[in-house]
mmCIF file of C-alpha atoms in Angstrom:
data_model
loop_
_atom_site.group_PDB
_atom_site.id
_atom_site.type_symbol
_atom_site.label_atom_id
_atom_site.label_comp_id
_atom_site.label_asym_id
_atom_site.label_seq_id
_atom_site.Cartn_x
_atom_site.Cartn_y
_atom_site.Cartn_z
ATOM 1 C CA UNK X 1257 7.774 219.560 3.061
ATOM 2 C CA UNK X 1258 4.468 219.484 1.219
ATOM 3 C CA UNK X 1259 3.101 216.097 0.026
ATOM 4 C CA UNK X 1260 2.614 215.667 -3.687
ATOM 5 C CA UNK X 1261 -0.786 214.853 -5.127
ATOM 6 C CA UNK X 1262 0.446 211.414 -6.231
ATOM 7 C CA UNK X 1263 1.672 210.508 -2.706
ATOM 8 C CA UNK X 1264 -1.504 211.630 -1.162
ATOM 9 C CA UNK X 1265 -3.570 209.465 -3.517
ATOM 10 C CA UNK X 1266 -1.554 206.367 -2.688
ATOM 11 C CA UNK X 1267 -2.020 206.829 1.001
ATOM 12 C CA UNK X 1268 -5.781 207.268 0.593
ATOM 13 C CA UNK X 1269 -6.027 204.092 -1.513
ATOM 14 C CA UNK X 1270 -4.075 202.115 1.088
ATOM 15 C CA UNK X 1271 -6.368 203.374 3.887
ATOM 16 C CA UNK X 1272 -9.479 202.385 1.937
ATOM 17 C CA UNK X 1273 -8.112 198.903 1.243
ATOM 18 C CA UNK X 1274 -7.222 198.412 4.928
ATOM 19 C CA UNK X 1275 -10.669 199.548 5.989
ATOM 20 C CA UNK X 1276 -12.321 197.086 3.575
ATOM 21 C CA UNK X 1277 -10.151 194.215 4.818
ATOM 22 C CA UNK X 1278 -11.012 194.960 8.439
ATOM 23 C CA UNK X 1279 -14.716 195.156 7.573
ATOM 24 C CA UNK X 1280 -14.609 191.756 5.820
ATOM 25 C CA UNK X 1281 -12.767 190.177 8.752
ATOM 26 C CA UNK X 1282 -15.326 191.580 11.184
ATOM 27 C CA UNK X 1283 -18.250 190.167 9.167
ATOM 28 C CA UNK X 1284 -16.599 186.737 8.860
ATOM 29 C CA UNK X 1285 -15.786 186.607 12.569
ATOM 30 C CA UNK X 1286 -19.342 187.593 13.480
ATOM 31 C CA UNK X 1287 -20.813 184.830 11.273
ATOM 32 C CA UNK X 1288 -18.478 182.198 12.761
ATOM 33 C CA UNK X 1289 -19.379 183.140 16.331
ATOM 34 C CA UNK X 1290 -23.113 183.060 15.535
ATOM 35 C CA UNK X 1291 -22.818 179.597 13.963
ATOM 36 C CA UNK X 1292 -20.962 178.234 16.996
ATOM 37 C CA UNK X 1293 -23.493 179.648 19.449
ATOM 38 C CA UNK X 1294 -26.430 178.357 17.427
ATOM 39 C CA UNK X 1295 -24.905 174.892 17.260
ATOM 40 C CA UNK X 1296 -24.446 174.719 21.013
ATOM 41 C CA UNK X 1297 -27.933 176.000 21.708
ATOM 42 C CA UNK X 1298 -29.570 173.495 19.361
ATOM 43 C CA UNK X 1299 -27.864 170.337 20.634
ATOM 44 C CA UNK X 1300 -27.407 168.715 24.012
ATOM 45 C CA UNK X 1301 -24.608 169.905 26.257
ATOM 46 C CA UNK X 1302 -21.503 167.703 26.134
ATOM 47 C CA UNK X 1303 -22.332 166.016 29.454
ATOM 48 C CA UNK X 1304 -26.050 165.409 28.761
ATOM 49 C CA UNK X 1305 -27.414 161.864 28.831
ATOM 50 C CA UNK X 1306 -29.260 160.639 25.715
ATOM 51 C CA UNK X 1307 -32.945 161.453 25.796
ATOM 52 C CA UNK X 1308 -35.142 158.386 26.424
ATOM 53 C CA UNK X 1309 -37.889 158.313 23.848
ATOM 54 C CA UNK X 1310 -39.465 154.930 24.655
ATOM 55 C CA UNK X 1311 -42.085 155.028 27.374
ATOM 56 C CA UNK X 1312 -40.908 153.722 30.728
ATOM 57 C CA UNK X 1313 -42.889 152.680 33.782
ATOM 58 C CA UNK X 1314 -44.935 155.493 35.243
ATOM 59 C CA UNK X 1315 -44.442 156.052 38.946
ATOM 60 C CA UNK X 1316 -46.184 158.519 41.193
ATOM 61 C CA UNK X 1317 -44.880 159.804 44.451
ATOM 62 C CA UNK X 1318 -47.195 159.016 47.359
ATOM 63 C CA UNK X 1319 -49.220 162.004 48.523
ATOM 64 C CA UNK X 1320 -50.867 162.528 51.874
ATOM 65 C CA UNK X 1321 -53.251 159.703 52.715
ATOM 66 C CA UNK X 1322 -56.827 160.818 53.341
ATOM 67 C CA UNK X 1323 -58.125 159.745 56.760
ATOM 68 C CA UNK X 1324 -60.438 156.764 56.607
ATOM 69 C CA UNK X 1325 -63.754 157.706 58.230
ATOM 70 C CA UNK X 1326 -64.973 155.585 61.094
ATOM 71 C CA UNK X 1327 -67.792 153.279 60.011
ATOM 72 C CA UNK X 1328 -71.201 154.563 60.999
ATOM 73 C CA UNK X 1329 -73.147 151.964 62.977
ATOM 74 C CA UNK X 1330 -76.494 151.121 61.422
ATOM 75 C CA UNK X 1331 -79.524 152.572 63.194
ATOM 76 C CA UNK X 1332 -81.841 150.192 65.022
ATOM 77 C CA UNK X 1333 -84.243 148.460 62.649
ATOM 78 C CA UNK X 1334 -87.230 149.826 64.600
ATOM 79 C CA UNK X 1335 -85.970 152.875 66.490
ATOM 80 C CA UNK X 1336 -89.312 153.755 68.055
ATOM 81 C CA UNK X 1337 -93.029 153.311 67.427
ATOM 82 C CA UNK X 1338 -94.413 155.549 64.676
ATOM 83 C CA UNK X 1339 -97.039 156.832 67.127
ATOM 84 C CA UNK X 1340 -94.271 158.705 68.980
ATOM 85 C CA UNK X 1341 -93.266 160.777 65.947
ATOM 86 C CA UNK X 1342 -93.876 164.505 66.164
ATOM 87 C CA UNK X 1343 -93.952 164.493 69.966
ATOM 88 C CA UNK X 1344 -91.698 165.760 72.731
ATOM 89 C CA UNK X 1345 -92.956 163.354 75.374
ATOM 90 C CA UNK X 1346 -93.733 164.594 78.876
ATOM 91 C CA UNK X 1347 -94.945 161.237 80.246
ATOM 92 C CA UNK X 1348 -94.615 157.586 79.322
ATOM 93 C CA UNK X 1349 -98.042 156.833 77.802
ATOM 94 C CA UNK X 1350 -99.898 153.859 79.284
ATOM 95 C CA UNK X 1351 -97.032 153.043 81.637
ATOM 96 C CA UNK X 1352 -99.063 152.515 84.803
ATOM 97 C CA UNK X 1353 -97.755 153.394 88.250
ATOM 98 C CA UNK X 1354 -94.114 153.787 87.351
ATOM 99 C CA UNK X 1355 -91.699 156.726 87.276
ATOM 100 C CA UNK X 1356 -88.692 157.295 85.005
ATOM 101 C CA UNK X 1357 -85.828 159.083 86.734
ATOM 102 C CA UNK X 1358 -83.684 160.867 84.155
ATOM 103 C CA UNK X 1359 -80.419 162.716 84.633
ATOM 104 C CA UNK X 1360 -78.896 165.243 82.214
ATOM 105 C CA UNK X 1361 -75.120 165.354 81.933
ATOM 106 C CA UNK X 1362 -73.759 168.415 80.183
ATOM 107 C CA UNK X 1363 -71.569 170.110 82.785
ATOM 108 C CA UNK X 1364 -69.349 168.243 85.239
ATOM 109 C CA UNK X 1365 -69.743 164.827 86.864
ATOM 110 C CA UNK X 1366 -69.658 165.957 90.505
ATOM 111 C CA UNK X 1367 -72.866 164.172 91.500
ATOM 112 C CA UNK X 1368 -72.347 160.959 89.514
ATOM 113 C CA UNK X 1369 -70.666 158.795 92.213
ATOM 114 C CA UNK X 1370 -73.395 159.560 94.763
ATOM 115 C CA UNK X 1371 -76.179 159.096 92.196
ATOM 116 C CA UNK X 1372 -74.870 155.699 91.069
ATOM 117 C CA UNK X 1373 -74.314 154.628 94.668
ATOM 118 C CA UNK X 1374 -77.865 155.584 95.693
ATOM 119 C CA UNK X 1375 -79.468 153.942 92.652
ATOM 120 C CA UNK X 1376 -77.509 150.774 93.333
ATOM 121 C CA UNK X 1377 -78.434 150.719 97.022
ATOM 122 C CA UNK X 1378 -82.127 151.223 96.205
ATOM 123 C CA UNK X 1379 -82.167 148.840 93.225
ATOM 124 C CA UNK X 1380 -83.569 151.568 90.950
ATOM 125 C CA UNK X 1381 -82.795 151.945 87.201
ATOM 126 C CA UNK X 1382 -82.488 155.364 85.554
ATOM 127 C CA UNK X 1383 -81.825 157.007 82.189
ATOM 128 C CA UNK X 1384 -78.868 159.345 81.642
ATOM 129 C CA UNK X 1385 -78.914 161.924 78.829
ATOM 130 C CA UNK X 1386 -75.290 162.614 77.898
ATOM 131 C CA UNK X 1387 -73.802 165.300 75.691
ATOM 132 C CA UNK X 1388 -70.922 164.306 73.472
ATOM 133 C CA UNK X 1389 -68.668 166.829 75.180
ATOM 134 C CA UNK X 1390 -69.501 165.318 78.592
ATOM 135 C CA UNK X 1391 -68.714 161.817 77.308
ATOM 136 C CA UNK X 1392 -65.393 163.105 75.981
ATOM 137 C CA UNK X 1393 -64.489 164.945 79.194
ATOM 138 C CA UNK X 1394 -65.498 161.931 81.312
ATOM 139 C CA UNK X 1395 -64.185 158.984 79.292
ATOM 140 C CA UNK X 1396 -65.170 156.365 81.845
ATOM 141 C CA UNK X 1397 -68.541 157.878 82.669
ATOM 142 C CA UNK X 1398 -70.700 156.322 79.958
ATOM 143 C CA UNK X 1399 -69.280 152.867 80.560
ATOM 144 C CA UNK X 1400 -69.719 153.263 84.304
ATOM 145 C CA UNK X 1401 -73.388 154.155 83.848
ATOM 146 C CA UNK X 1402 -74.150 151.230 81.534
ATOM 147 C CA UNK X 1403 -72.134 148.790 83.660
ATOM 148 C CA UNK X 1404 -74.407 149.703 86.565
ATOM 149 C CA UNK X 1405 -77.422 148.645 84.464
ATOM 150 C CA UNK X 1406 -78.729 152.075 83.512
ATOM 151 C CA UNK X 1407 -79.826 153.502 80.157
ATOM 152 C CA UNK X 1408 -77.874 156.119 78.226
ATOM 153 C CA UNK X 1409 -79.535 158.626 75.852
ATOM 154 C CA UNK X 1410 -78.558 161.492 73.532
ATOM 155 C CA UNK X 1411 -78.460 165.136 74.682
ATOM 156 C CA UNK X 1412 -76.625 166.581 71.600
ATOM 157 C CA UNK X 1413 -72.924 167.122 71.071
ATOM 158 C CA UNK X 1414 -72.400 170.641 72.450
ATOM 159 C CA UNK X 1415 -75.774 171.566 74.033
ATOM 160 C CA UNK X 1416 -76.875 174.427 71.726
ATOM 161 C CA UNK X 1417 -80.383 175.760 71.288
ATOM 162 C CA UNK X 1418 -81.854 173.753 68.417
ATOM 163 C CA UNK X 1419 -84.498 176.058 66.948
ATOM 164 C CA UNK X 1420 -81.794 178.369 65.579
ATOM 165 C CA UNK X 1421 -79.922 175.504 63.890
ATOM 166 C CA UNK X 1422 -80.328 174.369 60.289
ATOM 167 C CA UNK X 1423 -81.262 170.747 59.639
ATOM 168 C CA UNK X 1424 -77.655 169.818 58.673
ATOM 169 C CA UNK X 1425 -76.360 171.357 61.917
ATOM 170 C CA UNK X 1426 -78.976 169.465 63.901
ATOM 171 C CA UNK X 1427 -77.813 166.254 62.260
ATOM 172 C CA UNK X 1428 -74.224 167.163 63.110
ATOM 173 C CA UNK X 1429 -75.140 167.687 66.758
ATOM 174 C CA UNK X 1430 -77.229 164.538 67.115
ATOM 175 C CA UNK X 1431 -75.034 162.156 65.145
ATOM 176 C CA UNK X 1432 -71.833 163.655 66.550
ATOM 177 C CA UNK X 1433 -73.033 162.881 70.062
ATOM 178 C CA UNK X 1434 -74.158 159.444 68.954
ATOM 179 C CA UNK X 1435 -70.720 158.582 67.580
ATOM 180 C CA UNK X 1436 -68.950 159.966 70.643
ATOM 181 C CA UNK X 1437 -71.151 158.085 73.104
ATOM 182 C CA UNK X 1438 -70.881 154.870 71.096
ATOM 183 C CA UNK X 1439 -67.101 155.229 71.174
ATOM 184 C CA UNK X 1440 -67.326 155.684 74.951
ATOM 185 C CA UNK X 1441 -69.032 152.321 75.304
ATOM 186 C CA UNK X 1442 -72.763 153.116 75.384
ATOM 187 C CA UNK X 1443 -75.590 153.295 72.847
ATOM 188 C CA UNK X 1444 -77.823 156.393 73.166
ATOM 189 C CA UNK X 1445 -80.376 155.383 70.540
ATOM 190 C CA UNK X 1446 -83.311 156.028 70.245
ATOM 191 C CA UNK X 1447 -83.871 158.650 72.977
ATOM 192 C CA UNK X 1448 -83.079 162.340 72.561
ATOM 193 C CA UNK X 1449 -83.610 165.346 74.814
ATOM 194 C CA UNK X 1450 -83.459 168.881 73.439
ATOM 195 C CA UNK X 1451 -80.961 171.170 75.199
ATOM 196 C CA UNK X 1452 -82.831 173.777 77.258
ATOM 197 C CA UNK X 1453 -86.024 172.004 76.170
ATOM 198 C CA UNK X 1454 -85.930 174.251 73.084
ATOM 199 C CA UNK X 1455 -87.819 172.679 70.201
ATOM 200 C CA UNK X 1456 -90.515 173.183 67.556
ATOM 201 C CA UNK X 1457 -92.256 171.028 64.962
ATOM 202 C CA UNK X 1458 -89.341 171.247 62.517
ATOM 203 C CA UNK X 1459 -86.632 170.281 65.004
ATOM 204 C CA UNK X 1460 -88.736 167.406 66.375
ATOM 205 C CA UNK X 1461 -89.292 166.088 62.835
ATOM 206 C CA UNK X 1462 -85.584 166.373 62.048
ATOM 207 C CA UNK X 1463 -84.621 164.454 65.182
ATOM 208 C CA UNK X 1464 -87.249 161.806 64.366
ATOM 209 C CA UNK X 1465 -85.767 161.412 60.889
ATOM 210 C CA UNK X 1466 -82.388 160.742 62.511
ATOM 211 C CA UNK X 1467 -83.886 157.803 64.383
ATOM 212 C CA UNK X 1468 -84.685 159.432 67.702
ATOM 213 C CA UNK X 1469 -87.821 159.995 69.735
ATOM 214 C CA UNK X 1470 -87.828 163.294 71.626
ATOM 215 C CA UNK X 1471 -88.282 162.982 75.394
ATOM 216 C CA UNK X 1472 -88.986 165.996 77.589
ATOM 217 C CA UNK X 1473 -90.056 165.699 81.263
ATOM 218 C CA UNK X 1474 -93.051 165.890 83.512
ATOM 219 C CA UNK X 1475 -91.284 167.825 86.255
ATOM 220 C CA UNK X 1476 -87.936 169.610 86.574
ATOM 221 C CA UNK X 1477 -86.641 169.377 90.153
ATOM 222 C CA UNK X 1478 -84.759 172.681 89.696
ATOM 223 C CA UNK X 1479 -81.916 171.148 91.684
ATOM 224 C CA UNK X 1480 -79.542 172.612 89.106
ATOM 225 C CA UNK X 1481 -80.285 176.100 90.503
ATOM 226 C CA UNK X 1482 -78.418 175.169 93.688
ATOM 227 C CA UNK X 1483 -78.675 176.606 97.161
ATOM 228 C CA UNK X 1484 -77.651 179.968 95.742
ATOM 229 C CA UNK X 1485 -80.834 179.864 93.681
ATOM 230 C CA UNK X 1486 -83.026 179.254 96.717
ATOM 231 C CA UNK X 1487 -83.435 175.492 96.184
ATOM 232 C CA UNK X 1488 -82.955 172.772 98.808
ATOM 233 C CA UNK X 1489 -83.145 168.989 98.890
ATOM 234 C CA UNK X 1490 -86.651 169.337 100.289
ATOM 235 C CA UNK X 1491 -87.630 171.533 97.342
ATOM 236 C CA UNK X 1492 -86.384 168.831 94.990
ATOM 237 C CA UNK X 1493 -88.389 166.131 96.766
ATOM 238 C CA UNK X 1494 -91.531 168.230 96.990
ATOM 239 C CA UNK X 1495 -91.468 169.047 93.277
ATOM 240 C CA UNK X 1496 -91.135 165.379 92.302
ATOM 241 C CA UNK X 1497 -93.962 164.308 94.610
ATOM 242 C CA UNK X 1498 -96.096 167.240 93.490
ATOM 243 C CA UNK X 1499 -95.920 166.002 89.891
ATOM 244 C CA UNK X 1500 -96.317 162.320 90.687
ATOM 245 C CA UNK X 1501 -98.513 160.500 88.161
ATOM 246 C CA UNK X 1502 -98.414 157.311 86.089
ATOM 247 C CA UNK X 1503 -95.511 157.485 83.661
ATOM 248 C CA UNK X 1504 -93.951 160.575 85.272
ATOM 249 C CA UNK X 1505 -90.586 161.597 83.780
ATOM 250 C CA UNK X 1506 -88.385 163.368 86.340
ATOM 251 C CA UNK X 1507 -85.617 165.699 85.160
ATOM 252 C CA UNK X 1508 -82.536 165.843 87.391
ATOM 253 C CA UNK X 1509 -78.895 166.755 86.755
ATOM 254 C CA UNK X 1510 -75.543 165.129 87.402
ATOM 255 C CA UNK X 1511 -73.377 168.249 87.633
ATOM 256 C CA UNK X 1512 -72.893 170.678 90.467
ATOM 257 C CA UNK X 1513 -74.144 174.245 90.520
ATOM 258 C CA UNK X 1514 -71.338 176.429 89.085
ATOM 259 C CA UNK X 1515 -71.731 179.111 91.750
ATOM 260 C CA UNK X 1516 -72.124 177.209 95.006
ATOM 261 C CA UNK X 1517 -70.940 173.714 94.048
ATOM 262 C CA UNK X 1518 -74.075 172.043 95.428
ATOM 263 C CA UNK X 1519 -75.380 168.755 94.014
ATOM 264 C CA UNK X 1520 -78.955 168.901 95.267
ATOM 265 C CA UNK X 1521 -80.345 166.241 92.915
ATOM 266 C CA UNK X 1522 -77.719 163.751 94.038
ATOM 267 C CA UNK X 1523 -78.252 164.677 97.677
ATOM 268 C CA UNK X 1524 -82.058 164.404 97.501
ATOM 269 C CA UNK X 1525 -82.171 161.229 95.380
ATOM 270 C CA UNK X 1526 -82.484 158.744 98.228
ATOM 271 C CA UNK X 1527 -85.360 160.674 99.777
ATOM 272 C CA UNK X 1528 -87.046 161.067 96.379
ATOM 273 C CA UNK X 1529 -86.910 157.318 95.712
ATOM 274 C CA UNK X 1530 -88.257 156.470 99.156
ATOM 275 C CA UNK X 1531 -91.178 158.887 98.805
ATOM 276 C CA UNK X 1532 -92.110 157.597 95.336
ATOM 277 C CA UNK X 1533 -91.935 153.994 96.549
ATOM 278 C CA UNK X 1534 -94.102 154.832 99.568
ATOM 279 C CA UNK X 1535 -96.729 156.193 97.168
ATOM 280 C CA UNK X 1536 -96.942 152.790 95.480
ATOM 281 C CA UNK X 1537 -94.885 153.543 92.370
ATOM 282 C CA UNK X 1538 -92.074 151.580 90.775
ATOM 283 C CA UNK X 1539 -89.226 152.711 88.514
ATOM 284 C CA UNK X 1540 -88.385 152.138 84.843
ATOM 285 C CA UNK X 1541 -85.979 153.398 82.241
ATOM 286 C CA UNK X 1542 -87.187 155.085 79.068
ATOM 287 C CA UNK X 1543 -86.977 151.733 77.303
ATOM 288 C CA UNK X 1544 -90.566 151.429 78.540
ATOM 289 C CA UNK X 1545 -91.438 153.790 75.675
ATOM 290 C CA UNK X 1546 -90.350 151.251 73.064
ATOM 291 C CA UNK X 1547 -91.577 148.162 74.876
ATOM 292 C CA UNK X 1548 -88.275 147.444 76.626
#
């Protein structure tokens, strides 16, 4: 059956009306949803606490506490006579017939018991140049030396060559050793010996500015070379006597030779002291340099 034009028109009108109604409902529903969402976004959530607007007490959580540096002991008021500046002393000037026995400690302490025993038996004082690393590795060593009545001095922290170091690194080496030795129970001021004897005008001046007088030696016994290096206790003694003079500064070592384990300076010490005494000389520490 074919639809009439009138029936077809009514159906089209009804479809248009329905479409318009659905469109209006869609727009209204969209607006309502948007309003609800906007309202929730703009206000606090239902469970939120009221916002505090008045200022409250300000608290800060504790952070890591910076370590408090150890206090630096003041330098001696008169560390050394101005006339000793700029020098790396090889003798004690104007000392008369006396000898200063000095021992460097940068390796091990193998010879220390025998050295201290011999010095005690002979009634002879000596000066011991300690590195900071030696003082750390031998915590009772510095106190043992000073308790026996001997003098302790500064031989740097880690025993590097100084001429290749900047002034700040020199200060680090010298003052680092100073602090370490002080903590070990001895005061190394104001005597300093350059590792390997390596120095120049700049490094001497820098050490002087840190409160130290540089002390070298008159004669090196070469005992540190050991028997493997062709040295004997007689060689040690002969070298000391060969350089004997007023104010002689003798360089010896505490540690053993790393290759053969010999401690020639410790072994020869008694003979060295006897020979020096027989020649009419006495013994002093390096305090003689500063009137001590």
